[in-house]
């Protein structure tokens, strides 16, 4: 599993749990670690929302 796949999986779990603080913390950590906002969106947020959408 790639780093982005791992982060995306973690982000999906956080969103499903409704934990806003953890979602912001994960995003902040990735951005402070050098990811661009577009990279984070394309590799974490978008796939997570697609995964959640498929569940409904």
Backbone as JSON, one array per atom type, in Angstrom:
{
  "sequence": "XXXXXXXXXXXXXXXXXXXXXXXXXXXXXXXXXXXXXXXXXXXXXXXXXXXXXXXX",
  "N": [[0.85, -1.17, 0.0], [0.62, 2.15, -0.92], [1.91, 5.29, 0.38], [0.02, 7.34, -0.03], [-2.29, 5.82, -0.42], [-2.56, 4.68, 2.08], [-2.92, 6.99, 3.67], [-5.27, 7.93, 2.52], [-7.05, 5.88, 3.15], [-7.05, 6.1, 5.94], [-8.07, 8.72, 6.15], [-10.64, 8.35, 5.09], [-11.8, 6.69, 7.06], [-11.76, 8.48, 9.2], [-13.48, 10.51, 8.28], [-15.87, 9.07, 8.03], [-16.3, 8.55, 10.7], [-16.9, 11.03, 11.54], [-15.11, 12.81, 12.64], [-14.03, 15.78, 12.82], [-11.82, 17.26, 13.81], [-9.7, 15.42, 13.69], [-9.6, 15.03, 10.94], [-8.82, 17.56, 10.01], [-6.38, 17.72, 11.3], [-4.93, 15.61, 10.08], [-4.84, 16.55, 7.43], [-3.45, 18.96, 7.82], [-1.0, 17.98, 8.77], [-0.06, 16.58, 6.51], [0.16, 18.68, 4.63], [1.99, 20.36, 5.91], [4.08, 18.64, 5.79], [4.93, 18.78, 3.22], [3.25, 18.17, 1.08], [1.26, 19.41, -1.59], [-1.72, 21.46, -1.67], [-3.32, 20.63, -3.84], [-2.28, 18.08, -4.41], [-2.97, 16.77, -2.02], [-5.76, 16.94, -2.15], [-6.31, 15.55, -4.59], [-5.23, 13.0, -4.08], [-6.16, 12.14, -1.64], [-8.56, 13.41, -0.43], [-10.49, 13.44, -2.59], [-10.52, 10.64, -3.51], [-11.42, 9.5, -1.11], [-13.98, 10.63, -0.75], [-15.22, 9.57, -3.02], [-15.13, 6.85, -2.4], [-16.74, 6.8, -0.08], [-19.14, 7.7, -1.21], [-19.8, 5.54, -2.88], [-20.6, 3.69, -1.04], [-23.14, 4.38, -0.36]],
  "CA": [[0.0, 0.0, 0.0], [1.42, 3.37, -0.99], [1.66, 6.26, 1.44], [-1.25, 8.02, -0.29], [-3.39, 4.87, -0.18], [-2.67, 4.57, 3.53], [-3.52, 8.23, 4.17], [-6.65, 7.99, 2.03], [-7.82, 4.94, 3.97], [-7.19, 6.73, 7.26], [-8.96, 9.87, 6.0], [-11.99, 7.81, 4.92], [-12.27, 6.26, 8.38], [-11.97, 9.69, 10.0], [-14.69, 11.17, 7.78], [-17.02, 8.24, 8.4], [-16.49, 8.7, 12.14], [-17.34, 12.4, 11.8], [-14.11, 13.45, 13.49], [-13.51, 16.95, 12.1], [-10.5, 17.63, 14.31], [-8.73, 14.47, 13.15], [-9.49, 15.3, 9.5], [-8.01, 18.78, 9.87], [-5.03, 17.38, 11.75], [-4.29, 14.82, 9.04], [-4.58, 17.46, 6.31], [-2.39, 19.89, 8.22], [0.25, 17.22, 8.83], [0.39, 16.32, 5.14], [0.55, 19.94, 4.01], [3.23, 20.8, 6.55], [5.11, 17.68, 5.39], [5.37, 19.06, 1.87], [2.23, 17.93, 0.06], [0.54, 20.61, -2.01], [-3.16, 21.29, -1.5], [-3.86, 19.85, -4.97], [-1.89, 16.68, -4.19], [-3.78, 16.22, -0.94], [-7.12, 16.78, -2.65], [-6.37, 14.51, -5.62], [-4.8, 11.7, -3.6], [-6.75, 11.78, -0.35], [-9.94, 13.84, -0.27], [-11.34, 12.98, -3.69], [-10.77, 9.2, -3.44], [-12.21, 9.2, 0.09], [-15.38, 10.97, -1.03], [-15.72, 8.59, -3.98], [-15.34, 5.61, -1.66], [-17.91, 6.99, 0.78], [-20.3, 7.78, -2.09], [-20.13, 4.19, -3.36], [-21.2, 2.93, 0.06], [-24.53, 4.79, -0.18]],
  "C": [[0.9, 1.24, 0.0], [1.08, 4.3, 0.17], [0.32, 6.97, 1.23], [-2.42, 7.09, -0.05], [-3.63, 4.72, 1.31], [-3.34, 5.81, 4.12], [-4.98, 8.35, 3.74], [-7.54, 7.07, 2.85], [-8.08, 5.52, 5.36], [-8.18, 7.9, 7.2], [-10.41, 9.41, 5.85], [-12.57, 7.4, 6.26], [-12.6, 7.46, 9.27], [-13.26, 10.38, 9.58], [-15.93, 10.38, 8.18], [-17.33, 8.34, 9.89], [-16.97, 10.1, 12.51], [-16.37, 13.19, 12.66], [-13.43, 14.6, 12.74], [-12.09, 17.32, 12.52], [-9.42, 16.71, 13.75], [-8.53, 14.69, 11.65], [-8.61, 16.52, 9.25], [-6.56, 18.49, 10.25], [-4.27, 16.59, 10.69], [-3.92, 15.7, 7.85], [-3.42, 18.4, 6.64], [-1.03, 19.19, 8.24], [0.81, 16.97, 7.43], [0.88, 17.59, 4.45], [1.86, 20.48, 4.61], [4.4, 19.89, 6.18], [5.54, 17.84, 3.94], [4.37, 18.78, 0.76], [1.59, 19.26, -0.32], [-0.95, 20.38, -1.76], [-3.78, 20.44, -2.62], [-3.51, 18.37, -4.82], [-2.76, 16.05, -3.11], [-5.22, 15.99, -1.41], [-7.22, 15.6, -3.61], [-6.09, 13.11, -5.08], [-5.46, 11.24, -2.3], [-8.24, 12.14, -0.28], [-10.85, 13.26, -1.34], [-11.58, 11.47, -3.65], [-11.61, 8.8, -2.22], [-13.69, 9.49, -0.15], [-16.0, 10.02, -2.04], [-16.02, 7.27, -3.29], [-16.59, 5.7, -0.78], [-19.18, 7.03, -0.07], [-20.74, 6.42, -2.59], [-20.83, 3.36, -2.29], [-22.69, 3.25, 0.24], [-25.31, 4.57, -1.41]]
}
